[in-house]
CSV table of C-alpha atoms in Angstrom, one decimal:
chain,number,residue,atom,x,y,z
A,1,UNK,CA,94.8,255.9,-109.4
A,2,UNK,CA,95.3,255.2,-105.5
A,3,UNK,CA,92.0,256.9,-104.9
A,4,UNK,CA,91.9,258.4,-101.3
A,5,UNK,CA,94.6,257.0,-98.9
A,6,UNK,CA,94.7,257.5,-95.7
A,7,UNK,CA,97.5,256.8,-92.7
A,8,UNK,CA,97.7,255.1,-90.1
A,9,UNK,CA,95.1,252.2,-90.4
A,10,UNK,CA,95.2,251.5,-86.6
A,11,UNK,CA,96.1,253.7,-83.5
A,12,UNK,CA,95.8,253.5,-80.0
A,13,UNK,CA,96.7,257.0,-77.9
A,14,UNK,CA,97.0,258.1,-74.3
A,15,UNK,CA,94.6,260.6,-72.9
A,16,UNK,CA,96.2,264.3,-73.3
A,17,UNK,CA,98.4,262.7,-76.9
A,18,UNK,CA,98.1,264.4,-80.2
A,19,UNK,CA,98.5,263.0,-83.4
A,20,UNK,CA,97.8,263.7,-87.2
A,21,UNK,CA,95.7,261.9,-89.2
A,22,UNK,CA,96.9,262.0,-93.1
A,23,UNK,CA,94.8,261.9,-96.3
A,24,UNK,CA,95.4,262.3,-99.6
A,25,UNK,CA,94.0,262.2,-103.1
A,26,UNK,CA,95.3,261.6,-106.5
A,27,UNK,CA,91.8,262.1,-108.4
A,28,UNK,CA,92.3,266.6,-108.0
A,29,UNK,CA,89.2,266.6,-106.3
A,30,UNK,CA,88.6,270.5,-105.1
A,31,UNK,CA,86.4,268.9,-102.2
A,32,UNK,CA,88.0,266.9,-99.3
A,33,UNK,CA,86.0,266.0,-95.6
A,34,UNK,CA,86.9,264.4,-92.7
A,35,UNK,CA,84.1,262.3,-90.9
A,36,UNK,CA,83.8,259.9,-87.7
A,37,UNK,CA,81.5,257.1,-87.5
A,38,UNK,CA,80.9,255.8,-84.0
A,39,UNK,CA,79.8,252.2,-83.2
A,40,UNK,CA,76.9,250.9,-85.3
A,41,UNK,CA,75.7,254.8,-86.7
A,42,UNK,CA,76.2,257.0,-89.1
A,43,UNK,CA,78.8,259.3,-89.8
A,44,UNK,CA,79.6,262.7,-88.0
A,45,UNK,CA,81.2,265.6,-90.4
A,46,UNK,CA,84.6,266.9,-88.6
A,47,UNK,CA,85.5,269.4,-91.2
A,48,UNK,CA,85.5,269.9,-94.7
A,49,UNK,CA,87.7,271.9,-98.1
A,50,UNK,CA,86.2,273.1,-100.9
A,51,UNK,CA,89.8,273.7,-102.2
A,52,UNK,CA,93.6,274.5,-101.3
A,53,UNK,CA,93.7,277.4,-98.6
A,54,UNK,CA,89.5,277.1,-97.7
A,55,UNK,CA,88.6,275.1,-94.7
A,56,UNK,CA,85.3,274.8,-92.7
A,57,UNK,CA,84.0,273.5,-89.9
A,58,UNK,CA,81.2,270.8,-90.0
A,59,UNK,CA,78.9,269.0,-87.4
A,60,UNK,CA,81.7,268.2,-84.5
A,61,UNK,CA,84.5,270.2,-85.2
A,62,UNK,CA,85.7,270.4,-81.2
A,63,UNK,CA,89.2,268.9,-80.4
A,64,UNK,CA,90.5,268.8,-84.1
A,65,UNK,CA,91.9,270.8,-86.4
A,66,UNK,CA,92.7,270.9,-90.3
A,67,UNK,CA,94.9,272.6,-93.0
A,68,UNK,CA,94.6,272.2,-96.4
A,69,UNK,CA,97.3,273.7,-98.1
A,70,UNK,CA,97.6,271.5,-101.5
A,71,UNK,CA,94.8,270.0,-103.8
A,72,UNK,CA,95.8,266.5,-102.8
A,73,UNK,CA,96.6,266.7,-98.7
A,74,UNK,CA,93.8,267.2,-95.8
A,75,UNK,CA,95.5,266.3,-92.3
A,76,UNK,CA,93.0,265.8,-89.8
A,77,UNK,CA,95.1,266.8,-86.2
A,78,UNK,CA,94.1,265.7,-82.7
A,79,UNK,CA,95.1,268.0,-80.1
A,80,UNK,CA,95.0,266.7,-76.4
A,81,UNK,CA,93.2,263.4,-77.2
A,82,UNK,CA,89.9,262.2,-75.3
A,83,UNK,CA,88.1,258.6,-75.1
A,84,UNK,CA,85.3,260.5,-76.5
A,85,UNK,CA,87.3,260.7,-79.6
A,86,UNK,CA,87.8,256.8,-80.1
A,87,UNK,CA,86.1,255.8,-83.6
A,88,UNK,CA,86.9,255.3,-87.2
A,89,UNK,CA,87.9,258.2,-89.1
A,90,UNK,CA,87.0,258.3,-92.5
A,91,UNK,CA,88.2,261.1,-95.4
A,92,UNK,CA,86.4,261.4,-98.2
A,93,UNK,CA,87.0,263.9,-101.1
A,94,UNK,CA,84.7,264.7,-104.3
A,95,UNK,CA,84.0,267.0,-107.0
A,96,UNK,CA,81.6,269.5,-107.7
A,97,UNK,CA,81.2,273.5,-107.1
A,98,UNK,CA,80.4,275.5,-104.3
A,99,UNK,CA,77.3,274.4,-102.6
A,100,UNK,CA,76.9,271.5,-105.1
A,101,UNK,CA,79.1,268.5,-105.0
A,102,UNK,CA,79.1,265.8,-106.2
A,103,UNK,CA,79.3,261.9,-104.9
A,104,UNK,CA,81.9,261.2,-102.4
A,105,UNK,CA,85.0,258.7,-102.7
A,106,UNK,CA,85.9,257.5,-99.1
A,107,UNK,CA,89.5,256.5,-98.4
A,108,UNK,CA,89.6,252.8,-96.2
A,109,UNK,CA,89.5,254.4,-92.5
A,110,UNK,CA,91.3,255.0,-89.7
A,111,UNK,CA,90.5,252.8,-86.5
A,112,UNK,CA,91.4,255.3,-83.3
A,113,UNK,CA,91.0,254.3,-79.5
A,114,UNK,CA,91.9,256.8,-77.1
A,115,UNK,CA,92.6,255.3,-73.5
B,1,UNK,CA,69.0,272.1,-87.9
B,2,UNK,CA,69.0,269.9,-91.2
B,3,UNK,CA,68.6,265.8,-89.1
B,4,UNK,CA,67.9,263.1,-91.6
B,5,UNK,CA,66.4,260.4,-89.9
B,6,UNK,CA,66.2,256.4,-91.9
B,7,UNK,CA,64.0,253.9,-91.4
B,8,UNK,CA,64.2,250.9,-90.8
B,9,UNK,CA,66.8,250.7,-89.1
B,10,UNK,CA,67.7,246.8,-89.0
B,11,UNK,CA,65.7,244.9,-92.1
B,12,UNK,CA,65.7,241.0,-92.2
B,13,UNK,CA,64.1,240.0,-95.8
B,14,UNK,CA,63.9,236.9,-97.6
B,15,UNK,CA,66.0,236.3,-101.0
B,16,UNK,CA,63.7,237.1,-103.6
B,17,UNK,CA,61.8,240.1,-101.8
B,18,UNK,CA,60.6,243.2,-102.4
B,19,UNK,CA,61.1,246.4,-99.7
B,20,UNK,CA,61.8,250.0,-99.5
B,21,UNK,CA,64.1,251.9,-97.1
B,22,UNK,CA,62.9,255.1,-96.4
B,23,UNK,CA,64.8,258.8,-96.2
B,24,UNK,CA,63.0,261.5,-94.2
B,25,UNK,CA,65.1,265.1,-94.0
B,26,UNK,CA,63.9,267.9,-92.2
B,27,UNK,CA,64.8,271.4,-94.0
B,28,UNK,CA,65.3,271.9,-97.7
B,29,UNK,CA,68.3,270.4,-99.0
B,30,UNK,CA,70.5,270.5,-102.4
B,31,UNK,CA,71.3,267.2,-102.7
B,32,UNK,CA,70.6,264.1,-101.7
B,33,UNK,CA,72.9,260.5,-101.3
B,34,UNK,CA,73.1,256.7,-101.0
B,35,UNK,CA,75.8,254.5,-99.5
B,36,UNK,CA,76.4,251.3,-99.4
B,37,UNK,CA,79.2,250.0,-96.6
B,38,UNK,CA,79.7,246.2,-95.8
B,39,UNK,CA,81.0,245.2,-92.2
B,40,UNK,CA,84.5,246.6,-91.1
B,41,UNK,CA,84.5,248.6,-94.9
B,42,UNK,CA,84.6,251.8,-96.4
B,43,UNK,CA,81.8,253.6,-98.0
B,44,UNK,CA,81.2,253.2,-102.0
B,45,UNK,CA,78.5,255.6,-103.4
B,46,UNK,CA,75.3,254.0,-104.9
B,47,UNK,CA,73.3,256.9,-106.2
B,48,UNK,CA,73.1,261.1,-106.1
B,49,UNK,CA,69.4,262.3,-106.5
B,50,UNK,CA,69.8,266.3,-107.6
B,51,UNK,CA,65.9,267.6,-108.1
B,52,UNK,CA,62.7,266.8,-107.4
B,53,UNK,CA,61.7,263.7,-109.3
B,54,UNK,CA,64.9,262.0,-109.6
B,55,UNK,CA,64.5,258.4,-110.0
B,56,UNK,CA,67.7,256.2,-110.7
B,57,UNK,CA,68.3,252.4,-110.6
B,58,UNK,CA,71.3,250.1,-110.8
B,59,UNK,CA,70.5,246.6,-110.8
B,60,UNK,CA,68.4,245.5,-107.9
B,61,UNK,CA,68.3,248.8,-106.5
B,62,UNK,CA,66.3,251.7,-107.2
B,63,UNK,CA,66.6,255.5,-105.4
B,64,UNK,CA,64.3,258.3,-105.9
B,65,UNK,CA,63.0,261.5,-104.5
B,66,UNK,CA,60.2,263.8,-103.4
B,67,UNK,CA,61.7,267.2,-102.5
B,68,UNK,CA,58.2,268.5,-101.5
B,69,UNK,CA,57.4,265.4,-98.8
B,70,UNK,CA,61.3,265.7,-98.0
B,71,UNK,CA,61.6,261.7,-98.4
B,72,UNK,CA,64.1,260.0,-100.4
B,73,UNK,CA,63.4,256.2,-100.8
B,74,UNK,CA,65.9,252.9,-101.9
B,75,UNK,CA,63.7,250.1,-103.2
B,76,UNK,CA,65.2,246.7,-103.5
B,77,UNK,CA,63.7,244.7,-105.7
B,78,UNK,CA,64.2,240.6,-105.9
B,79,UNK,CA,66.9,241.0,-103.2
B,80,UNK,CA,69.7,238.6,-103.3
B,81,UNK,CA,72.4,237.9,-100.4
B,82,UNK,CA,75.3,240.3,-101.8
B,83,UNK,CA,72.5,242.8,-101.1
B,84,UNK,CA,73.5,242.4,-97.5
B,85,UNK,CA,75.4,245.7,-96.0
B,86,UNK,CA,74.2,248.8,-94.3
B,87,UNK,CA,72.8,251.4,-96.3
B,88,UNK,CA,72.8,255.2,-95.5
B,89,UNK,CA,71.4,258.1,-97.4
B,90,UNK,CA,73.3,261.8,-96.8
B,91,UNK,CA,71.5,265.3,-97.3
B,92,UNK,CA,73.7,268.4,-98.4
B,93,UNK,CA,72.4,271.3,-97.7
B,94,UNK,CA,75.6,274.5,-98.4
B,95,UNK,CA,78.0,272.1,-97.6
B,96,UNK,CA,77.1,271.2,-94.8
B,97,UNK,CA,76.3,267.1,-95.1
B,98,UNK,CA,74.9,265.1,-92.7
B,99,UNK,CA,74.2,261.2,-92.9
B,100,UNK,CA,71.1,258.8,-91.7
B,101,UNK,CA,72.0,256.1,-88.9
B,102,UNK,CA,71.9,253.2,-91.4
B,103,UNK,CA,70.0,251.1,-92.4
B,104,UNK,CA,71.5,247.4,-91.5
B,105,UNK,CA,70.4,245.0,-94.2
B,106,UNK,CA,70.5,241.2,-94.0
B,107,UNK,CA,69.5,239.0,-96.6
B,108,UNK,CA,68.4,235.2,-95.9
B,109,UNK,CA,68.8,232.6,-98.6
């Protein structure tokens, strides 16, 4: 198993760009979540799945947007980037049922800076 | 608001120590985690505490916690140097998960 995966690794984007950040999971996790993690804290929940077709928002959902439309895939998407959206984007996805899951397996980050 | 607040948050110890990282949350919660991430890395789960009570160890580390006092704690016993890494704890409460700001561990030899 590849675990989670994310792409790209690295990205540097002009204020006002978009972009997608890609994650995916080969474990058929039904729970999948997008995070940030600024400088030296802890991490920031974007959005969150608890399966294909259900999406929610988290802590600081502002200037993104997700879809979830298969078990494995949850694209994180910028819209009209901002240098407060420079940090590392991690996806984690896990099992579990509503209300109730379980530990989370963290794909290896996306490092984002916004100029 | 659910705010999960971890101290401390930078701990120098001594190889061969004892210490304790403490977990305060401030609503009820379902669940409650521990991560473990080393510099410029991902995080890798460590423990998942689900009731009042829980108590679970791996090696040098040991998680447990009191629902009631809201207060999970991460005891590190006999620490060695590939105990080094920061250490966060995460409270779920419907879904909606929110992390501690680390605990920065460093262990001297």
């Amino acid at each position: 198993n590849a675990g989670v995966t994310q792409t790209p690794k690295f990205r540097i984007l002009k204020i006002g760009q978009s972009m997608t950040l890609q994650c995916a999971q080969d474990m058929n996790h039904n729970y999948m979540y997008w995070y940030r993690q600024d400088p030296g804290m802890g991490l920031k929940l974007i959005y969150y799945s608890v399966g294909a077709g259900i999406t929610d928002k988290g802590e600081v959902p502002n200037g993104y947007n997700v879809s979830r439309s298969t078990t494995e895939d949850f694209p994180l998407r910028l819209e009209l980037a901002a240098p407060s959206q420079t940090s590392v984007y991690f996806c984690a996805s896990s099992t579990g049922t509503w209300g109730y899951p379980n530990e989370q397996y963290f794909g290896p980050g996306t490092r984002l800076t916004v100029t | 608001e659910l705010k999960v607040e971890q101290n401390p948050l930078f701990l120098s110890m001594q190889e061969g120590k004892n210490y304790t990282i403490y977990c305060n949350y401030s609503t009820t919660s379902d669940r409650l985690y521990w991560y473990r991430q080393d510099p410029g890395k991902s995080l890798e789960s460590l423990f998942v505490l689900l009731s009042n009570g829980a108590v679970k160890q791996e090696g040098r580390l040991m998680a447990s916690l009191d629902t009631k006092a809201r207060l999970s704690t991460l005891h590190i016993t006999a620490a060695v140097h590939d105990l080094s890494a920061t250490y966060f704890c995460a409270v779920d409460r419907h879904n909606d998960m929110r992390f501690g700001a680390g605990t920065r561990l460093t262990v001297k030899p």
